[in-house]
Amino acid sequence: MFVDQVTVEVEAGKGGDGMVAFRHEKFVPFGGPAGGDGGHGGSIVLYVDPGLRTLMDFRYQRHFHAKAGGNGLGKQMYGRKAEDIRLAVPAGTTVYDADTHQVIGDLTKPGQELTVARGGRGGRGNVHFVSPKNTAPEIAENGEPGQHRFVTLELKVLADVGLVGFPSVGKSTLLSVVTSAKPKIAAYQFTTLTPNLGMVQLDDGSDFVMADLPGLIEGASNGVGLGFQFLRHVERTRVILHLVEMDPENGREPLDDYHQIRKEFGTYDDNILKRPQLVVATKLTCQGPRNGLPTLRPR
Ligand SMILES: Nc1nc2c(ncn2[C@@H]2O[C@H](COP(=O)(O)OP(=O)(O)OP(=O)(O)O)[C@@H](O)[C@H]2O)c(=O)[nH]1
Ligand SMILES: [Mg+2]
């Protein structure tokens, strides 16, 4: 299954507590405070791994807890800083706070990082609380709690080519013959429920990603059918292959289909209309009383 949205719980580590301690040395009475600072708690950091294409890994693990920082020690020794938890995500992942729906960050470039839960600061030890009035402070700070929240990761498929069109026009069929992907293909509408990705390998060794999207119907931009949640994938594809079915038996006009889909794009986001697109006539093998191809040709 193609996972394009997942909510995970991230809990950073608490900072270590500061220490109250005093120097105890032979022949040095009243050696003064010596309690060290607590170490910082571990943070949860997301980073872009260019080799990843899905959020699949998050299906199995959805809770991440970083360790607490070590408490401060005597002899002005710092507590140990806890290690961060680093989680790889694919390029194109947008991160939201699951409760407020505010965008925390957009991870687009390889190596880019985003801290989603900051580890608590370590508390200061009593060495920091010396004053002329109080040369032997018995106080130290506690470490701060680590940030704890739920974040939603959303992946807009970074496909080079997006296949769009009405249901059953043959999008999955095309993907299945030019890539090694094995999407479900059937003679009923809405066979494809979530996008399928495939890699097209060219003879010169280069490759590109093709995505087969669920069929669009009238009203898709307003949530009719399955289309709406997937229109956002089209926003980022470099080229749109717009498949239009020529089967005269389907009861529709190819040119009307074409305009209907374009209209849905425009209603959803004008920018999609500016994307380069190629129109692909499918099912030309189907014979019938009329053949819509001439009407589809640019005049
Ligand atoms: N005759 C003919 N049939 C085709 C062609 N391409 C696909 N089909 C058939 O059309 C039906 C639908 O094909 P799919 O590839 O599942 O269509 P889709 O666009 O992915 O459909 P949804 O996932 O429902 O949106 C299947 O029965 C295919 O075998 C074609 O070029 N010619
Ligand atoms: Mg399909």
Coordinates of C-alpha atoms and ligand atoms in Angstrom, one line a residue:
M1 CA 0.0 0.0 0.0
F2 CA 1.1 3.5 -0.7
V3 CA 1.3 5.5 2.5
D4 CA 1.2 9.2 1.9
Q5 CA 0.0 10.5 5.3
V6 CA 0.9 9.3 8.8
T7 CA 0.6 10.7 12.3
V8 CA 3.4 9.9 14.8
E9 CA 4.0 10.7 18.4
V10 CA 7.3 12.3 19.2
E11 CA 8.6 12.8 22.7
A12 CA 12.0 14.4 23.3
G13 CA 14.0 13.6 26.3
K14 CA 13.9 15.6 29.6
G15 CA 17.0 17.6 30.5
G16 CA 19.1 16.2 33.3
D17 CA 18.8 17.9 36.7
G18 CA 21.5 20.2 37.9
M19 CA 23.5 19.0 40.9
V20 CA 24.0 20.4 44.3
A21 CA 27.5 19.5 45.5
F22 CA 30.4 21.0 47.3
R23 CA 34.1 20.5 46.9
H24 CA 35.5 18.1 49.5
E25 CA 39.2 18.3 49.6
K26 CA 41.6 17.7 52.3
F27 CA 42.9 20.8 54.0
V28 CA 40.4 23.0 52.0
P29 CA 37.6 23.8 54.3
F30 CA 34.5 25.4 52.7
G31 CA 35.6 24.3 49.2
G32 CA 32.7 26.0 47.5
P33 CA 29.9 24.7 45.3
A34 CA 30.8 22.1 42.7
G35 CA 27.5 20.8 41.3
G36 CA 27.5 20.4 37.5
D37 CA 24.8 21.0 35.0
G38 CA 22.4 18.4 33.7
G39 CA 22.8 17.3 30.1
H40 CA 20.3 18.2 27.4
G41 CA 17.6 15.7 26.6
G42 CA 17.6 14.0 23.2
S43 CA 15.7 15.6 20.4
I44 CA 13.7 14.0 17.6
V45 CA 15.0 15.1 14.2
L46 CA 13.7 14.3 10.8
Y47 CA 16.1 14.4 7.8
V48 CA 15.7 13.9 4.1
D49 CA 17.0 10.6 2.7
P50 CA 17.1 10.9 -1.1
G51 CA 16.8 7.1 -1.4
L52 CA 13.3 7.0 0.2
R53 CA 10.1 7.3 -1.8
T54 CA 7.4 6.6 0.7
L55 CA 6.5 7.0 4.4
M56 CA 6.1 3.2 4.6
D57 CA 8.6 2.9 7.5
F58 CA 6.2 4.8 9.7
R59 CA 3.4 2.3 9.3
Y60 CA 5.1 0.0 11.8
Q61 CA 6.6 2.4 14.3
R62 CA 4.6 5.5 15.3
H63 CA 6.0 6.4 18.7
F64 CA 9.4 7.8 19.2
H65 CA 10.9 8.7 22.6
A66 CA 14.4 10.2 23.0
K67 CA 16.3 9.6 26.2
A68 CA 16.7 12.0 29.1
G69 CA 19.9 13.9 29.6
G70 CA 22.1 12.7 32.5
N71 CA 21.9 14.6 35.8
G72 CA 24.7 16.9 36.7
L73 CA 27.5 15.5 38.8
G74 CA 29.8 16.6 41.5
K75 CA 33.2 18.1 40.8
Q76 CA 31.5 20.4 38.3
M77 CA 30.9 17.6 35.9
Y78 CA 28.2 17.9 33.3
G79 CA 25.6 15.3 32.9
R80 CA 25.7 13.4 29.6
K81 CA 23.8 14.8 26.7
A82 CA 21.2 12.3 25.4
E83 CA 21.5 11.2 21.8
D84 CA 19.0 12.6 19.3
I85 CA 16.7 10.2 17.5
R86 CA 17.1 10.8 13.7
L87 CA 14.3 9.6 11.4
A88 CA 14.7 9.5 7.6
V89 CA 11.9 10.8 5.5
P90 CA 11.5 11.1 1.7
A91 CA 12.0 14.5 0.0
G92 CA 8.7 16.3 -0.3
T93 CA 7.5 15.5 3.2
T94 CA 5.5 18.3 4.8
V95 CA 5.3 18.2 8.6
Y96 CA 2.3 19.5 10.5
D97 CA 1.4 19.7 14.2
A98 CA -1.4 17.2 14.4
D99 CA -3.4 19.2 16.9
T100 CA -3.1 22.7 15.5
H101 CA -2.6 21.7 11.8
Q102 CA 0.1 24.3 11.6
V103 CA 3.0 23.6 9.3
I104 CA 6.1 22.9 11.2
G105 CA 8.3 22.5 8.2
D106 CA 8.7 21.4 4.6
L107 CA 11.5 18.9 3.9
T108 CA 12.4 19.1 0.2
K109 CA 16.2 19.0 -0.2
P110 CA 18.5 16.0 0.5
G111 CA 20.1 16.3 3.9
Q112 CA 17.7 18.9 5.1
E113 CA 16.8 18.5 8.8
L114 CA 13.9 19.5 11.0
T115 CA 13.7 19.2 14.7
V116 CA 10.1 18.1 15.6
A117 CA 10.6 17.7 19.3
R118 CA 13.3 19.6 21.1
G119 CA 15.1 17.9 24.0
G120 CA 14.7 19.6 27.4
R121 CA 17.6 21.9 28.5
G122 CA 19.7 20.5 31.3
G123 CA 19.3 22.2 34.7
R124 CA 22.1 24.3 36.0
G125 CA 24.1 23.0 38.9
N126 CA 24.7 25.0 42.1
V127 CA 28.0 26.4 40.8
H128 CA 25.9 28.9 38.9
F129 CA 24.1 30.2 41.9
V130 CA 27.0 31.6 43.8
S131 CA 26.5 35.2 44.9
P132 CA 28.4 37.5 47.3
K133 CA 25.5 36.9 49.7
N134 CA 25.3 33.2 49.2
T135 CA 28.7 31.5 48.6
A136 CA 27.3 28.1 49.3
P137 CA 24.0 27.8 47.5
E138 CA 22.0 24.7 48.1
I139 CA 19.9 25.2 45.0
A140 CA 20.1 23.8 41.5
E141 CA 17.7 23.7 38.6
N142 CA 15.7 20.8 37.4
G143 CA 16.0 19.8 33.8
E144 CA 13.3 21.1 31.5
P145 CA 10.8 18.5 30.1
G146 CA 11.3 17.5 26.5
Q147 CA 8.8 18.6 23.9
H148 CA 6.0 16.1 23.3
R149 CA 3.5 16.3 20.5
F150 CA 1.9 14.5 17.6
V151 CA 3.0 15.4 14.2
T152 CA 1.5 14.5 10.8
L153 CA 3.8 13.7 8.0
E154 CA 2.4 14.2 4.5
L155 CA 4.1 13.2 1.3
K156 CA 3.2 14.8 -1.9
V157 CA 4.5 12.2 -4.4
L158 CA 7.5 13.7 -6.2
A159 CA 6.8 11.9 -9.4
D160 CA 8.2 13.2 -12.6
V161 CA 5.1 12.1 -14.5
G162 CA 1.6 11.9 -13.2
L163 CA -1.1 9.9 -15.0
V164 CA -4.5 11.5 -14.7
G165 CA -7.9 11.0 -16.2
F166 CA -11.4 9.6 -15.7
P167 CA -11.7 6.2 -14.0
S168 CA -11.0 3.2 -16.3
V169 CA -9.3 5.1 -19.0
G170 CA -6.2 2.9 -18.7
K171 CA -3.9 4.7 -16.3
S172 CA -2.8 1.7 -14.4
T173 CA -2.5 -0.3 -17.6
L174 CA -0.1 2.2 -19.0
L175 CA 1.9 2.2 -15.7
S176 CA 2.0 -1.6 -15.8
V177 CA 3.6 -1.8 -19.2
V178 CA 6.2 1.0 -19.0
T179 CA 7.4 0.2 -15.4
S180 CA 7.7 -3.0 -13.3
A181 CA 4.9 -1.8 -11.0
K182 CA 2.0 -4.2 -10.7
P183 CA -1.0 -2.0 -10.1
K184 CA -4.5 -3.6 -9.9
I185 CA -6.2 -3.3 -13.3
A186 CA -9.9 -4.0 -13.8
A187 CA -12.9 -3.1 -15.9
Y188 CA -14.7 -1.2 -13.2
Q189 CA -14.3 2.4 -12.0
F190 CA -12.1 3.4 -9.1
T191 CA -10.0 0.3 -9.2
T192 CA -7.0 2.4 -8.1
L193 CA -7.6 3.7 -4.6
T194 CA -4.2 5.1 -3.7
P195 CA -1.4 6.2 -6.1
N196 CA 0.9 3.6 -7.5
L197 CA 4.5 4.5 -8.3
G198 CA 6.7 3.0 -10.9
M199 CA 10.2 3.6 -12.2
V200 CA 10.6 4.0 -15.9
Q201 CA 14.1 2.9 -17.0
L202 CA 15.4 4.3 -20.3
D203 CA 18.0 2.6 -22.5
D204 CA 20.5 5.3 -21.7
G205 CA 20.5 4.3 -18.1
S206 CA 18.4 7.3 -16.9
D207 CA 15.1 6.8 -15.1
F208 CA 12.1 8.7 -13.9
V209 CA 9.2 8.1 -11.6
M210 CA 5.7 7.7 -12.9
A211 CA 2.7 7.9 -10.6
D212 CA -0.8 6.4 -11.5
L213 CA -3.4 8.4 -9.6
P214 CA -7.0 7.3 -8.8
G215 CA -9.5 8.3 -11.4
L216 CA -11.0 11.8 -11.3
I217 CA -14.7 12.6 -11.9
E218 CA -16.8 15.8 -12.1
G219 CA -16.6 17.5 -8.7
A220 CA -13.3 15.9 -7.7
S221 CA -11.9 19.3 -6.7
N222 CA -14.8 19.6 -4.3
G223 CA -14.3 16.1 -2.8
V224 CA -16.5 14.0 -5.1
G225 CA -15.1 10.5 -5.6
L226 CA -11.6 9.7 -4.6
G227 CA -9.9 12.4 -6.6
F228 CA -9.6 15.3 -4.1
Q229 CA -7.1 13.9 -1.7
F230 CA -4.9 13.0 -4.6
L231 CA -5.1 16.2 -6.6
R232 CA -2.3 17.5 -4.3
H233 CA 0.0 14.9 -5.8
V234 CA -0.4 16.4 -9.2
E235 CA 0.7 19.8 -7.9
R236 CA 4.3 18.6 -7.9
T237 CA 4.6 16.4 -10.9
R238 CA 6.8 17.8 -13.6
V239 CA 4.7 16.5 -16.5
I240 CA 1.1 15.5 -16.5
L241 CA 0.0 12.7 -18.9
H242 CA -3.7 13.3 -19.3
L243 CA -5.3 10.1 -20.5
V244 CA -8.5 10.4 -22.5
E245 CA -10.5 7.3 -23.4
M246 CA -11.7 6.9 -27.1
D247 CA -13.9 3.9 -26.4
P248 CA -17.1 4.8 -28.2
E249 CA -19.1 2.5 -25.9
N250 CA -18.4 4.5 -22.7
G251 CA -21.1 7.0 -23.5
R252 CA -18.9 10.1 -23.0
E253 CA -17.3 12.6 -25.4
P254 CA -13.5 12.5 -25.3
L255 CA -13.3 16.3 -25.6
D256 CA -15.8 16.8 -22.8
D257 CA -13.8 14.5 -20.6
Y258 CA -10.7 16.4 -21.3
H259 CA -12.3 19.8 -20.4
Q260 CA -13.9 18.3 -17.3
I261 CA -10.6 17.2 -15.9
R262 CA -9.0 20.5 -16.7
K263 CA -11.8 22.3 -15.0
E264 CA -11.3 20.2 -11.8
F265 CA -7.6 21.1 -11.9
G266 CA -8.5 24.8 -12.2
T267 CA -10.9 24.7 -9.3
Y268 CA -8.5 22.9 -7.1
D269 CA -5.4 25.1 -8.0
D270 CA -4.7 27.2 -11.0
N271 CA -1.1 26.3 -10.9
I272 CA -1.8 22.7 -12.0
L273 CA -3.1 24.1 -15.3
K274 CA 0.3 25.7 -15.9
R275 CA 2.1 22.3 -15.6
P276 CA 3.4 20.9 -18.9
Q277 CA 1.0 18.2 -20.1
L278 CA 0.7 15.6 -22.8
V279 CA -2.7 14.3 -23.9
V280 CA -2.8 10.6 -24.5
A281 CA -5.7 9.0 -26.4
T282 CA -6.3 5.5 -25.0
K283 CA -8.4 2.5 -26.2
L284 CA -8.0 3.4 -29.8
T285 CA -8.4 -0.3 -30.6
C286 CA -12.0 -0.1 -29.5
Q287 CA -14.1 0.1 -32.7
G288 CA -17.5 1.8 -32.8
P289 CA -19.8 4.1 -34.7
R290 CA -17.8 7.1 -33.8
N291 CA -14.2 7.8 -33.2
G292 CA -13.4 10.8 -31.0
L293 CA -9.8 11.2 -32.0
P294 CA -10.3 13.9 -34.6
T295 CA -12.1 16.2 -32.1
L296 CA -9.3 15.8 -29.7
R297 CA -6.6 16.8 -32.1
P298 CA -5.4 20.4 -31.6
R299 CA -6.7 22.6 -34.4
Ligands
LIG1 N1 -9.2 -2.1 -25.4 C1 -8.4 -1.5 -24.5 N2 -8.7 -1.7 -23.2 C2 -7.8 -1.1 -22.3 C3 -6.7 -0.3 -22.7 N3 -6.1 0.1 -21.6 C4 -6.8 -0.4 -20.5 N4 -7.8 -1.1 -21.0 C5 -8.8 -1.8 -20.1 O1 -9.6 -0.9 -19.4 C6 -9.9 -1.3 -18.1 C7 -9.5 -0.3 -17.1 O2 -8.1 -0.2 -17.1 P1 -7.2 0.4 -15.9 O3 -5.8 0.5 -16.3 O4 -7.6 -0.3 -14.6 O5 -7.8 1.9 -15.8 P2 -7.5 3.1 -14.7 O6 -7.5 4.3 -15.5 O7 -6.3 2.7 -13.9 O8 -8.9 3.0 -13.9 P3 -9.1 3.5 -12.3 O9 -8.0 3.0 -11.5 O10 -10.4 2.8 -12.0 O11 -9.2 5.0 -12.4 C8 -9.2 -2.6 -17.9 O12 -10.2 -3.6 -18.1 C9 -8.2 -2.6 -19.0 O13 -7.8 -3.9 -19.4 C10 -6.5 -0.1 -24.1 O14 -5.6 0.5 -24.6 N5 -7.4 -0.8 -25.0
MG2 MG -6.1 2.5 -12.0

